[in-house]
């Protein structure tokens, strides 16, 4: 629940306005109207008034003569006569020949002004007030009394502009979304093949990485309507409104299918239902979530309604949401790497005038850890800076300074790596990769990156097996443990000190080592005796010990010995290949993400000669 809005303007404010209007009528308009009343007199009276000098302004026309008395408080009217001396006599009487007398207002007009207009004003004001009151009571979206009407905005036209090419970087995300575009273009192809598309796709990534943009781009590429709503909008309404809003949204979407429905911040409604029930807001959220699940189950995969949802906390989502048939596909949208950052900067720089010598590569390097939205902000900030110093061309200094402004803002909240930390992470990751590569039977390295991940990891090394593997040899497991220790070993070799960055590695290595001894029967000492059983393979796989405390002690000792041996092996490998370690770490530090091929190229460079 968002905060309850306190009425910004008290009711008294509106009563004040009403009072003011009434006053205005009494003081200004009514006298004006009565003054504008024209009294018709005969020509004789006109003559008399001239003789008495009681004439203010006169307006002689072909069909009538309009005049006022000396004070100008009354307007008279009389018919014209054949009177050649009139002008002279009027002049002598001190009359003023001017169009001071405005055309008198007709009775119909005066009726409209005195009765109809005030009523209209009151009715209008009443409407405005009730709208305001509704807003204050029911959140900014209930614009009318039509409760439960969804306010999912339909952007049929506006997204036509956004294409995949507008989203810089994020190639992997774009690739996975391309299939959706293809499906929306050509659903029969999939129906004929009997394939059903996922109903929901979860875009997972930190804020400002372009998730909304990607969703819009899918709609733009497929040329279909785009409905968007934010999860938080569902829950800030009256009780029961969220669910009916979901119902309405899907009704609209089905009518407009094929189309894209985009739910931003889905964690606002999709949080785990068990996780801490705090007060009444929870109930409402649960109803909304249930309705969403019902709707998703209610339509077939091939109706052409594609639901995209964005979150930066996938782990907090209710498992019911991520079950097959719902949001069963996940597309990671990570922070951009160096190349991505450069591309994003260039995209946004097109909107401003930049000096020719601006080196976006350098700027991108300086803005390590920045998201797409922050990069867009950097460009804008630089343009503002240029304007402030009276230029229209943005130069490199503007950009550099605006990085500091923007980065200082987000460094606190995002914990961007410092330069030294980045170096350590680079060595750590290369440590894993190098140890893996130097041992036989290790899966080849696919990709290494030091871009912080959504999962909280500061970097990671991805290894992919060449084929499916069901059996692992003792040696392979040992090598794997060595690979896990490789990260820490690299820190030791390169810096002579260690960091907390290896905590996950330690956990994994320990798990493997323990399993080797207690479950896989891979130690001489215990042979094929099971010391541990797995309780449930699929639910976390927690284990329970089935041995005596003495044996446990022995197992613990063995595990330590095993990990220690592998750790030493890893350290030896890295020491023997110190030059490669340095070279690769430097390369990774500069590029932030390197592919397996690039890695192998550097590794085998010297050997070929
Ligand atoms: P999210 O939905 O992930 O929070 P948005 O899609 O709303 O992020 O992105 C916010 C803004 O940041 C966009 O309007 C765009 O200007 C900029 N932006 C983010 N990522 C990119 C990108 N990959 N390419 C170009 N601009 C981007
Ligand atoms: Zn590691």
Coordinates of C-alpha atoms and ligand atoms in Angstrom, one line a residue:
X1 CA 0.0 0.0 0.0
X2 CA 1.2 3.4 -0.8
X3 CA 0.7 6.2 1.7
X4 CA -2.9 7.3 2.2
X5 CA -3.1 10.8 0.6
X6 CA -4.4 13.4 2.9
X7 CA -6.7 15.9 1.1
X8 CA -4.4 18.6 -0.1
X9 CA -7.1 21.2 -0.3
X10 CA -9.7 21.2 2.5
X11 CA -13.4 21.5 1.7
X12 CA -13.3 25.0 3.1
X13 CA -11.3 26.0 0.1
X14 CA -14.1 25.1 -2.2
X15 CA -16.7 26.9 -0.1
X16 CA -14.5 29.9 -0.3
X17 CA -14.6 29.8 -4.1
X18 CA -18.4 29.6 -4.1
X19 CA -18.7 32.5 -1.8
X20 CA -16.4 34.6 -3.9
X21 CA -18.4 33.9 -7.0
X22 CA -21.6 34.9 -5.4
X23 CA -20.0 38.1 -4.2
X24 CA -18.7 38.8 -7.6
X25 CA -22.2 38.6 -9.0
X26 CA -23.7 40.9 -6.5
X27 CA -21.1 43.5 -6.6
X28 CA -20.1 43.6 -10.3
X29 CA -22.4 41.9 -12.7
X30 CA -25.8 42.8 -11.4
X31 CA -25.3 46.6 -11.3
X32 CA -23.7 46.4 -14.7
X33 CA -26.7 44.6 -16.1
X34 CA -29.2 47.0 -14.6
X35 CA -27.1 49.9 -15.9
X36 CA -27.3 48.4 -19.3
X37 CA -31.1 48.4 -19.2
X38 CA -32.2 51.0 -21.7
X39 CA -35.1 53.3 -20.9
X40 CA -37.0 54.3 -24.0
X41 CA -38.2 58.0 -23.9
X42 CA -39.9 60.2 -26.5
X43 CA -38.2 62.9 -28.5
X44 CA -39.6 65.6 -26.3
X45 CA -37.9 64.3 -23.2
X46 CA -34.7 64.1 -25.1
X47 CA -35.1 67.8 -26.1
X48 CA -35.9 68.8 -22.5
X49 CA -32.8 67.1 -21.3
X50 CA -30.7 68.8 -23.9
X51 CA -32.1 72.2 -22.8
X52 CA -31.4 71.4 -19.2
X53 CA -27.9 70.4 -20.1
X54 CA -28.5 66.9 -18.5
X55 CA -26.8 65.0 -21.3
X56 CA -23.7 62.9 -21.0
X57 CA -22.7 61.0 -24.1
X58 CA -24.7 60.8 -27.3
X59 CA -24.6 58.2 -30.0
X60 CA -26.6 59.2 -33.1
X61 CA -27.5 56.3 -35.4
X62 CA -29.8 56.0 -38.4
X63 CA -32.5 54.1 -36.6
X64 CA -32.1 55.4 -33.0
X65 CA -30.4 57.8 -30.7
X66 CA -28.8 56.5 -27.6
X67 CA -27.8 58.8 -24.8
X68 CA -27.0 59.0 -21.1
X69 CA -27.8 61.6 -18.5
X70 CA -25.1 63.8 -17.1
X71 CA -23.9 61.4 -14.5
X72 CA -23.9 58.5 -17.0
X73 CA -25.9 56.3 -14.7
X74 CA -28.9 55.7 -17.0
X75 CA -29.1 54.9 -20.7
X76 CA -31.9 56.3 -22.8
X77 CA -33.1 55.6 -26.2
X78 CA -35.3 57.5 -28.6
X79 CA -36.2 57.5 -32.3
X80 CA -34.4 59.8 -34.7
X81 CA -36.1 62.9 -36.1
X82 CA -35.4 65.3 -39.0
X83 CA -33.6 67.8 -36.8
X84 CA -30.7 69.7 -38.6
X85 CA -29.8 71.8 -35.5
X86 CA -29.6 68.8 -33.2
X87 CA -25.8 68.4 -33.4
X88 CA -25.2 72.0 -32.7
X89 CA -27.6 72.1 -29.7
X90 CA -26.0 68.9 -28.3
X91 CA -22.6 70.5 -28.6
X92 CA -23.8 73.6 -26.8
X93 CA -25.3 71.4 -24.0
X94 CA -21.8 69.9 -23.5
X95 CA -22.7 66.5 -24.8
X96 CA -20.0 64.1 -25.7
X97 CA -20.1 62.5 -29.1
X98 CA -18.7 59.1 -28.5
X99 CA -19.5 55.5 -28.6
X100 CA -19.4 55.3 -24.8
X101 CA -22.7 53.6 -24.6
X102 CA -22.2 50.0 -25.3
X103 CA -24.8 48.2 -27.3
X104 CA -27.3 47.4 -24.6
X105 CA -27.6 43.8 -23.6
X106 CA -30.8 42.1 -24.9
X107 CA -33.1 40.6 -22.3
X108 CA -32.2 37.1 -23.4
X109 CA -28.6 37.7 -22.7
X110 CA -29.3 39.3 -19.4
X111 CA -31.4 36.3 -18.5
X112 CA -28.5 33.9 -19.5
X113 CA -26.0 35.9 -17.6
X114 CA -28.0 36.3 -14.4
X115 CA -29.5 32.9 -14.1
X116 CA -28.0 30.3 -16.5
X117 CA -24.4 31.2 -16.1
X118 CA -24.3 31.0 -12.3
X119 CA -26.1 27.6 -12.4
X120 CA -23.5 26.4 -15.0
X121 CA -20.7 27.5 -12.8
X122 CA -22.1 25.8 -9.8
X123 CA -22.7 22.6 -11.6
X124 CA -19.2 22.7 -13.1
X125 CA -17.7 23.4 -9.7
X126 CA -19.7 20.6 -8.1
X127 CA -18.4 18.2 -10.7
X128 CA -14.8 19.3 -10.2
X129 CA -15.2 19.0 -6.5
X130 CA -16.6 15.5 -6.5
X131 CA -13.8 14.5 -8.9
X132 CA -11.2 15.9 -6.5
X133 CA -12.8 14.2 -3.6
X134 CA -12.8 10.9 -5.5
X135 CA -9.2 11.3 -6.2
X136 CA -8.4 12.0 -2.7
X137 CA -10.3 9.0 -1.5
X138 CA -9.4 6.5 -4.2
X139 CA -6.0 7.3 -5.6
X140 CA -5.2 9.2 -8.6
X141 CA -6.7 6.8 -11.0
X142 CA -10.3 6.9 -10.3
X143 CA -11.1 9.7 -12.6
X144 CA -14.8 8.9 -12.9
X145 CA -17.5 7.3 -10.9
X146 CA -17.1 4.2 -13.0
X147 CA -15.5 2.2 -10.3
X148 CA -13.4 -0.7 -11.3
X149 CA -12.7 0.6 -14.7
X150 CA -9.2 -0.3 -15.6
X151 CA -6.9 2.5 -16.4
X152 CA -4.5 0.4 -18.3
X153 CA -3.5 2.9 -20.9
X154 CA -3.6 1.7 -24.4
X155 CA -0.7 2.9 -26.4
X156 CA -1.5 1.8 -29.9
X157 CA 0.3 4.7 -31.6
X158 CA 2.9 5.8 -29.2
X159 CA 4.9 2.5 -29.1
X160 CA 5.1 2.3 -32.8
X161 CA 8.1 4.5 -32.4
X162 CA 10.0 2.2 -30.1
X163 CA 11.9 -0.7 -31.8
X164 CA 14.5 -3.1 -30.7
X165 CA 17.1 -0.9 -32.3
X166 CA 16.3 1.9 -29.9
X167 CA 17.3 -0.3 -27.0
X168 CA 21.1 -0.3 -27.0
X169 CA 22.9 -3.4 -25.8
X170 CA 20.8 -6.0 -24.1
X171 CA 21.4 -8.3 -27.0
X172 CA 20.6 -11.5 -25.1
X173 CA 17.2 -10.1 -23.9
X174 CA 16.4 -8.9 -27.3
X175 CA 17.1 -12.3 -28.7
X176 CA 14.8 -14.1 -26.4
X177 CA 12.0 -11.6 -27.0
X178 CA 12.4 -11.8 -30.8
X179 CA 10.5 -15.1 -30.6
X180 CA 7.5 -13.4 -29.1
X181 CA 7.6 -10.8 -31.8
X182 CA 7.7 -13.6 -34.4
X183 CA 4.8 -15.4 -32.7
X184 CA 2.7 -12.2 -32.7
X185 CA 3.4 -11.7 -36.3
X186 CA 2.6 -15.2 -37.3
X187 CA 0.6 -17.2 -34.7
X188 CA -0.7 -19.8 -37.1
X189 CA 2.8 -21.1 -37.6
X190 CA 3.0 -22.0 -33.9
X191 CA -0.6 -23.3 -33.6
X192 CA 0.0 -25.6 -36.6
X193 CA 3.1 -27.0 -35.0
X194 CA 1.1 -27.5 -31.8
X195 CA 3.4 -25.2 -29.9
X196 CA 1.9 -22.9 -27.4
X197 CA 3.7 -19.7 -26.4
X198 CA 4.4 -18.9 -22.8
X199 CA 1.6 -16.7 -21.5
X200 CA 3.9 -14.7 -19.3
X201 CA 7.4 -13.5 -19.5
X202 CA 9.3 -12.1 -16.5
X203 CA 11.8 -9.3 -17.3
X204 CA 14.2 -9.5 -14.4
X205 CA 16.8 -6.8 -13.7
X206 CA 17.7 -3.8 -11.8
X207 CA 15.8 -0.5 -12.2
X208 CA 16.5 1.6 -15.3
X209 CA 18.0 -1.2 -17.4
X210 CA 15.3 -0.8 -20.1
X211 CA 12.7 -3.4 -19.1
X212 CA 9.8 -1.1 -19.9
X213 CA 11.5 0.0 -23.1
X214 CA 12.0 -3.7 -24.2
X215 CA 8.3 -4.4 -23.5
X216 CA 7.3 -1.4 -25.6
X217 CA 9.8 -2.5 -28.3
X218 CA 8.1 -5.9 -28.5
X219 CA 4.8 -4.2 -29.1
X220 CA 6.4 -1.8 -31.5
X221 CA 8.1 -4.6 -33.5
X222 CA 5.0 -6.7 -33.6
X223 CA 2.9 -3.7 -34.3
X224 CA 0.3 -4.6 -31.7
X225 CA -1.5 -2.6 -28.9
X226 CA 0.4 -2.1 -25.7
X227 CA -1.4 -2.0 -22.3
X228 CA 0.7 -1.0 -19.4
X229 CA -0.1 -0.8 -15.7
X230 CA 2.1 -0.8 -12.6
X231 CA 1.7 -3.3 -9.9
X232 CA 1.6 -0.5 -7.3
X233 CA -1.4 1.0 -9.0
X234 CA -3.4 -2.1 -8.3
X235 CA -2.9 -1.9 -4.6
X236 CA -3.4 1.7 -3.9
X237 CA -7.1 1.6 -4.5
X238 CA -10.3 0.8 -2.5
X239 CA -10.6 -2.7 -1.3
X240 CA -11.8 -5.0 -4.0
X241 CA -10.8 -2.6 -6.7
X242 CA -7.5 -4.3 -7.5
X243 CA -9.2 -7.6 -8.5
X244 CA -11.8 -5.9 -10.6
X245 CA -9.2 -3.9 -12.3
X246 CA -7.3 -7.0 -13.2
X247 CA -10.5 -8.5 -14.6
X248 CA -11.2 -5.4 -16.6
X249 CA -7.7 -5.2 -17.9
X250 CA -7.8 -8.7 -19.3
X251 CA -11.2 -8.1 -20.8
X252 CA -9.9 -5.2 -22.7
X253 CA -6.8 -7.0 -23.7
X254 CA -8.7 -10.0 -25.0
X255 CA -10.8 -7.7 -27.2
X256 CA -7.6 -6.1 -28.6
X257 CA -5.7 -9.3 -29.0
X258 CA -3.1 -9.8 -30.3
X259 CA -1.6 -7.4 -27.8
X260 CA 1.0 -6.9 -25.1
X261 CA 0.0 -6.4 -21.5
X262 CA 2.9 -5.0 -19.4
X263 CA 2.8 -5.1 -15.7
X264 CA 5.6 -3.0 -14.1
X265 CA 6.7 -3.7 -10.5
X266 CA 4.8 -7.0 -10.4
X267 CA 6.4 -7.7 -7.0
X268 CA 4.0 -5.1 -5.6
X269 CA 1.1 -7.6 -6.0
X270 CA 3.0 -10.8 -6.6
X271 CA 5.0 -11.1 -3.3
X272 CA 5.1 -14.4 -1.6
X273 CA 1.7 -14.8 0.2
X274 CA 3.2 -16.3 3.2
X275 CA 5.8 -13.7 3.7
X276 CA 4.7 -11.7 6.8
X277 CA 1.1 -10.6 6.8
X278 CA 1.1 -7.0 7.9
X279 CA -2.3 -5.5 8.3
X280 CA -5.2 -5.0 5.9
X281 CA -3.3 -4.1 2.8
X282 CA -2.2 -7.6 2.5
X283 CA -5.6 -9.0 2.0
X284 CA -6.2 -6.7 -0.9
X285 CA -3.0 -7.6 -2.6
X286 CA -3.8 -11.3 -2.2
X287 CA -7.2 -10.9 -3.9
X288 CA -5.5 -9.0 -6.7
X289 CA -2.9 -11.7 -7.1
X290 CA -5.5 -14.4 -7.1
X291 CA -7.5 -12.7 -9.8
X292 CA -4.3 -12.3 -11.9
X293 CA -3.6 -16.0 -11.5
X294 CA -7.2 -16.9 -12.4
X295 CA -7.1 -14.7 -15.5
X296 CA -3.8 -16.2 -16.6
X297 CA -5.2 -19.7 -16.2
X298 CA -8.4 -18.7 -17.9
X299 CA -7.1 -18.1 -21.4
X300 CA -5.3 -20.4 -23.8
X301 CA -1.7 -19.8 -24.6
X302 CA -2.5 -18.9 -28.2
X303 CA -5.1 -16.2 -27.7
X304 CA -2.5 -13.7 -28.6
X305 CA -2.4 -11.9 -25.3
X306 CA 1.2 -11.8 -24.2
X307 CA 1.9 -10.7 -20.7
X308 CA 5.2 -9.2 -19.9
X309 CA 6.0 -8.3 -16.3
X310 CA 9.0 -6.5 -14.8
X311 CA 10.6 -7.0 -11.4
X312 CA 14.0 -6.5 -9.8
X313 CA 13.2 -8.9 -7.0
X314 CA 12.3 -12.2 -8.6
X315 CA 13.1 -14.2 -5.5
X316 CA 10.4 -12.4 -3.6
X317 CA 7.7 -13.5 -6.1
X318 CA 5.0 -15.9 -5.1
X319 CA 5.9 -19.3 -6.5
X320 CA 2.4 -19.6 -7.9
X321 CA 3.3 -16.8 -10.3
X322 CA 6.3 -18.5 -11.7
X323 CA 4.7 -21.9 -12.1
X324 CA 4.5 -23.4 -15.6
X325 CA 1.7 -21.8 -17.6
X326 CA 2.1 -18.5 -15.9
X327 CA 5.3 -16.5 -15.9
X328 CA 7.4 -19.5 -16.8
X329 CA 9.9 -17.7 -18.8
X330 CA 12.5 -15.4 -17.4
X331 CA 14.5 -12.9 -19.4
X332 CA 17.4 -11.3 -17.5
X333 CA 18.0 -7.7 -18.2
X334 CA 21.3 -6.9 -16.6
X335 CA 23.3 -3.7 -16.2
X336 CA 25.1 -2.9 -19.4
X337 CA 28.7 -3.7 -19.8
X338 CA 31.3 -1.3 -21.2
X339 CA 30.2 -1.9 -24.8
X340 CA 26.6 -1.6 -23.8
X341 CA 27.2 1.6 -21.9
X342 CA 29.0 3.1 -24.9
X343 CA 26.1 2.2 -27.2
X344 CA 23.5 3.6 -24.8
X345 CA 25.5 6.9 -24.4
X346 CA 25.6 7.2 -28.2
X347 CA 21.9 6.6 -28.6
X348 CA 21.0 9.3 -26.1
X349 CA 23.8 11.7 -27.4
X350 CA 21.9 11.8 -30.7
X351 CA 19.4 14.0 -29.0
X352 CA 22.0 16.7 -28.1
X353 CA 24.8 18.4 -29.9
X354 CA 28.2 17.1 -28.9
X355 CA 31.6 18.2 -29.8
X356 CA 33.3 16.1 -32.4
X357 CA 36.2 15.0 -30.2
X358 CA 34.0 13.5 -27.4
X359 CA 35.3 10.0 -26.7
X360 CA 32.3 8.0 -25.6
X361 CA 34.5 4.9 -24.9
X362 CA 36.2 6.8 -22.1
X363 CA 33.0 8.2 -20.8
X364 CA 31.5 4.7 -20.7
X365 CA 34.5 3.4 -18.9
X366 CA 34.2 6.1 -16.3
X367 CA 30.5 5.3 -15.7
X368 CA 31.1 1.7 -14.6
X369 CA 28.1 0.3 -13.0
X370 CA 25.6 2.8 -14.4
X371 CA 22.3 1.7 -15.7
X372 CA 20.7 2.8 -18.9
X373 CA 18.5 5.3 -17.2
X374 CA 21.5 6.7 -15.4
X375 CA 23.4 7.0 -18.6
X376 CA 20.5 8.8 -20.2
X377 CA 20.6 11.1 -17.2
X378 CA 24.3 11.7 -17.5
X379 CA 23.8 12.9 -21.1
X380 CA 21.0 15.2 -20.0
X381 CA 23.0 16.5 -17.1
X382 CA 25.9 17.3 -19.4
X383 CA 23.6 19.2 -21.8
X384 CA 22.3 21.3 -18.8
X385 CA 25.8 22.0 -17.8
X386 CA 26.6 23.3 -21.3
X387 CA 23.6 25.5 -21.3
X388 CA 24.6 26.9 -17.9
X389 CA 27.9 28.0 -19.2
X390 CA 26.3 29.5 -22.3
X391 CA 27.1 26.9 -24.9
X392 CA 24.9 24.7 -27.0
X393 CA 27.6 22.1 -27.8
X394 CA 28.3 19.6 -25.1
X395 CA 32.0 18.8 -24.7
X396 CA 33.8 16.0 -22.9
X397 CA 34.4 18.0 -19.7
X398 CA 30.6 18.4 -19.4
X399 CA 30.1 14.7 -19.6
X400 CA 32.9 13.9 -17.2
X401 CA 31.5 16.3 -14.6
X402 CA 28.0 15.1 -15.0
X403 CA 29.1 11.5 -14.4
X404 CA 30.4 12.6 -11.0
X405 CA 27.0 14.2 -10.2
X406 CA 25.0 11.2 -11.3
X407 CA 27.4 8.6 -9.9
X408 CA 27.6 10.3 -6.6
X409 CA 23.9 10.0 -6.5
X410 CA 23.8 6.3 -7.1
X411 CA 27.0 5.1 -5.6
X412 CA 25.4 4.9 -2.2
X413 CA 22.4 3.0 -3.2
X414 CA 23.9 0.6 -5.7
X415 CA 27.3 0.0 -4.1
X416 CA 29.1 0.3 -7.4
X417 CA 32.5 -1.3 -7.3
X418 CA 35.5 0.9 -6.7
X419 CA 38.4 0.7 -9.1
X420 CA 40.4 -1.5 -6.7
X421 CA 37.4 -3.8 -6.0
X422 CA 36.9 -4.2 -9.7
X423 CA 40.5 -5.3 -10.1
X424 CA 40.1 -7.8 -7.3
X425 CA 36.9 -9.2 -8.9
X426 CA 38.6 -9.4 -12.3
X427 CA 41.5 -11.5 -10.8
X428 CA 39.0 -13.6 -8.8
X429 CA 37.0 -14.5 -11.9
X430 CA 40.0 -15.2 -14.1
X431 CA 41.3 -17.4 -11.2
X432 CA 38.2 -19.6 -11.6
X433 CA 38.5 -19.7 -15.4
X434 CA 42.2 -20.3 -15.5
X435 CA 42.1 -23.1 -13.0
X436 CA 39.3 -24.7 -14.9
X437 CA 41.1 -24.3 -18.2
X438 CA 44.4 -25.8 -16.9
X439 CA 42.8 -29.0 -15.7
X440 CA 41.6 -31.7 -18.0
X441 CA 38.0 -32.7 -17.8
X442 CA 36.8 -29.2 -17.0
X443 CA 33.9 -27.7 -18.8
X444 CA 35.0 -24.9 -21.2
X445 CA 34.6 -21.3 -20.1
X446 CA 31.7 -19.7 -21.9
X447 CA 31.7 -16.2 -20.6
X448 CA 33.3 -14.2 -17.8
X449 CA 31.9 -11.0 -16.5
X450 CA 32.5 -8.5 -13.7
X451 CA 29.3 -6.7 -14.1
X452 CA 27.4 -7.0 -10.8
X453 CA 24.4 -9.3 -11.2
X454 CA 20.9 -9.0 -9.9
X455 CA 21.7 -12.0 -7.8
X456 CA 24.2 -10.0 -5.8
X457 CA 27.2 -11.7 -7.3
X458 CA 30.0 -9.2 -8.2
X459 CA 31.0 -11.2 -11.2
X460 CA 30.7 -14.7 -12.5
X461 CA 32.4 -17.3 -14.7
X462 CA 30.1 -19.3 -16.8
X463 CA 31.1 -22.8 -17.8
X464 CA 29.1 -24.9 -20.1
X465 CA 29.4 -28.6 -20.5
X466 CA 29.9 -29.7 -24.1
X467 CA 27.3 -32.4 -23.7
X468 CA 24.8 -33.6 -21.1
X469 CA 26.5 -35.1 -18.2
X470 CA 25.0 -37.7 -15.8
X471 CA 28.0 -39.2 -14.3
X472 CA 31.0 -37.4 -12.9
X473 CA 34.3 -39.1 -12.1
X474 CA 36.1 -38.5 -8.9
X475 CA 38.7 -36.5 -10.7
X476 CA 36.1 -34.3 -12.3
X477 CA 34.6 -33.5 -8.9
X478 CA 38.0 -32.7 -7.5
X479 CA 38.7 -30.4 -10.4
X480 CA 35.5 -28.7 -9.9
X481 CA 36.4 -28.1 -6.3
X482 CA 39.7 -26.7 -7.4
X483 CA 37.9 -24.4 -9.8
X484 CA 35.7 -23.1 -7.0
X485 CA 38.8 -22.3 -4.9
X486 CA 40.5 -20.7 -7.9
X487 CA 38.9 -17.3 -7.3
X488 CA 40.3 -17.0 -3.8
X489 CA 43.6 -18.5 -4.9
X490 CA 44.0 -15.8 -7.5
X491 CA 43.4 -13.1 -4.9
X492 CA 46.2 -14.6 -2.8
X493 CA 48.6 -14.9 -5.7
X494 CA 48.0 -11.4 -7.1
X495 CA 47.4 -9.3 -4.0
X496 CA 48.6 -11.4 -1.1
X497 CA 45.4 -10.8 0.7
X498 CA 41.9 -12.3 0.7
X499 CA 38.4 -10.8 0.5
X500 CA 34.8 -11.9 1.4
X501 CA 34.1 -12.3 -2.3
X502 CA 34.6 -16.1 -2.1
X503 CA 31.7 -16.9 0.2
X504 CA 29.6 -18.6 -2.4
X505 CA 32.6 -20.5 -3.7
X506 CA 33.3 -21.8 -0.3
X507 CA 29.8 -23.0 0.2
X508 CA 29.8 -24.8 -3.2
X509 CA 33.2 -26.4 -2.7
X510 CA 32.3 -27.6 0.8
X511 CA 29.0 -29.1 -0.5
X512 CA 30.8 -31.0 -3.2
X513 CA 33.6 -32.2 -0.9
X514 CA 31.1 -33.4 1.7
X515 CA 29.0 -35.2 -0.9
X516 CA 32.0 -36.9 -2.3
X517 CA 32.8 -38.5 1.1
X518 CA 29.4 -39.0 2.7
X519 CA 27.2 -39.8 -0.3
X520 CA 29.3 -40.8 -3.4
X521 CA 31.6 -43.1 -1.5
X522 CA 34.7 -41.5 -2.9
X523 CA 37.0 -41.7 0.0
X524 CA 39.3 -44.6 0.9
X525 CA 38.4 -44.4 4.5
X526 CA 34.6 -44.9 4.4
X527 CA 34.3 -46.8 1.1
X528 CA 30.7 -47.2 0.0
X529 CA 29.0 -46.5 3.3
X530 CA 26.3 -43.8 3.2
X531 CA 26.8 -41.3 5.9
X532 CA 24.1 -38.9 4.7
X533 CA 20.8 -39.3 2.9
X534 CA 19.0 -36.7 0.9
X535 CA 15.5 -36.1 2.1
X536 CA 13.9 -34.6 -0.8
X537 CA 15.6 -34.2 -4.1
X538 CA 13.3 -31.4 -5.3
X539 CA 12.7 -29.3 -2.3
X540 CA 16.1 -27.9 -1.6
X541 CA 17.7 -31.3 -1.1
X542 CA 18.5 -31.0 2.5
X543 CA 20.3 -33.9 4.0
X544 CA 20.3 -35.7 7.3
X545 CA 23.2 -37.5 8.8
X546 CA 23.1 -41.2 9.4
X547 CA 26.3 -41.8 11.2
X548 CA 27.7 -41.6 14.7
X549 CA 29.2 -38.3 16.1
X550 CA 32.6 -39.8 15.9
X551 CA 32.3 -40.5 12.2
X552 CA 31.0 -37.0 11.7
X553 CA 34.1 -35.6 13.2
X554 CA 36.1 -37.8 10.9
X555 CA 34.0 -36.7 7.9
X556 CA 34.6 -33.0 8.8
X557 CA 38.3 -33.6 9.0
X558 CA 38.3 -35.3 5.6
X559 CA 36.3 -32.5 4.0
X560 CA 38.8 -30.0 5.2
X561 CA 41.7 -32.0 3.9
X562 CA 40.1 -32.5 0.5
X563 CA 39.3 -28.8 0.0
X564 CA 42.7 -27.8 1.2
X565 CA 44.4 -30.1 -1.3
X566 CA 42.4 -28.7 -4.1
X567 CA 42.9 -25.1 -3.0
X568 CA 46.7 -25.7 -3.0
X569 CA 46.5 -27.3 -6.4
X570 CA 44.6 -24.2 -7.7
X571 CA 47.2 -21.9 -6.2
X572 CA 50.0 -23.8 -7.8
X573 CA 48.3 -23.6 -11.2
X574 CA 47.9 -19.9 -10.9
X575 CA 51.5 -19.3 -9.7
X576 CA 52.8 -21.3 -12.7
X577 CA 50.7 -19.2 -15.0
X578 CA 51.2 -15.9 -13.4
X579 CA 51.7 -14.0 -16.7
X580 CA 48.6 -15.3 -18.2
X581 CA 46.7 -14.5 -15.0
X582 CA 47.8 -10.9 -15.1
X583 CA 47.2 -10.5 -18.8
X584 CA 43.7 -12.0 -18.7
X585 CA 42.7 -10.1 -15.5
X586 CA 43.8 -6.9 -17.1
X587 CA 41.8 -7.7 -20.2
X588 CA 38.7 -8.6 -18.2
X589 CA 39.1 -5.5 -16.1
X590 CA 39.1 -3.3 -19.2
X591 CA 36.3 -5.1 -21.1
X592 CA 34.2 -6.2 -18.2
X593 CA 32.7 -9.1 -20.1
X594 CA 34.8 -11.5 -22.2
X595 CA 33.7 -14.5 -24.2
X596 CA 35.2 -18.0 -24.0
X597 CA 36.9 -17.5 -27.3
X598 CA 38.6 -14.3 -26.3
X599 CA 39.7 -16.1 -23.2
X600 CA 41.1 -19.1 -25.1
X601 CA 42.8 -16.8 -27.6
X602 CA 44.8 -15.0 -25.0
X603 CA 45.5 -18.3 -23.2
X604 CA 46.9 -20.1 -26.2
X605 CA 48.6 -17.1 -27.8
X606 CA 52.1 -17.9 -26.8
X607 CA 51.9 -21.6 -27.3
X608 CA 51.4 -21.4 -31.1
X609 CA 54.8 -20.0 -31.9
Ligands
LIG1 P1 13.2 -0.1 -16.3 O1 11.8 -0.4 -16.8 O2 14.1 -1.3 -16.4 O3 13.2 0.4 -15.0 P2 13.1 1.8 -18.4 O4 12.8 1.0 -19.6 O5 12.0 2.6 -17.8 O6 13.8 0.9 -17.3 O7 14.3 2.8 -18.8 C1 14.3 4.1 -18.3 C2 15.0 5.0 -19.3 O8 16.4 4.7 -19.4 C3 14.6 4.8 -20.7 O9 13.5 5.6 -21.0 C4 15.8 5.1 -21.6 O10 15.9 6.5 -21.8 C5 16.9 4.7 -20.7 N1 17.5 3.4 -21.0 C6 17.5 2.3 -20.2 N2 18.1 1.3 -20.8 C7 18.4 1.7 -22.1 C8 19.0 1.0 -23.2 N3 19.4 -0.3 -23.2 N4 19.1 1.7 -24.3 C9 18.7 3.0 -24.4 N5 18.2 3.7 -23.4 C10 18.0 3.0 -22.2
LIG2 ZN1 34.2 -16.9 -7.1

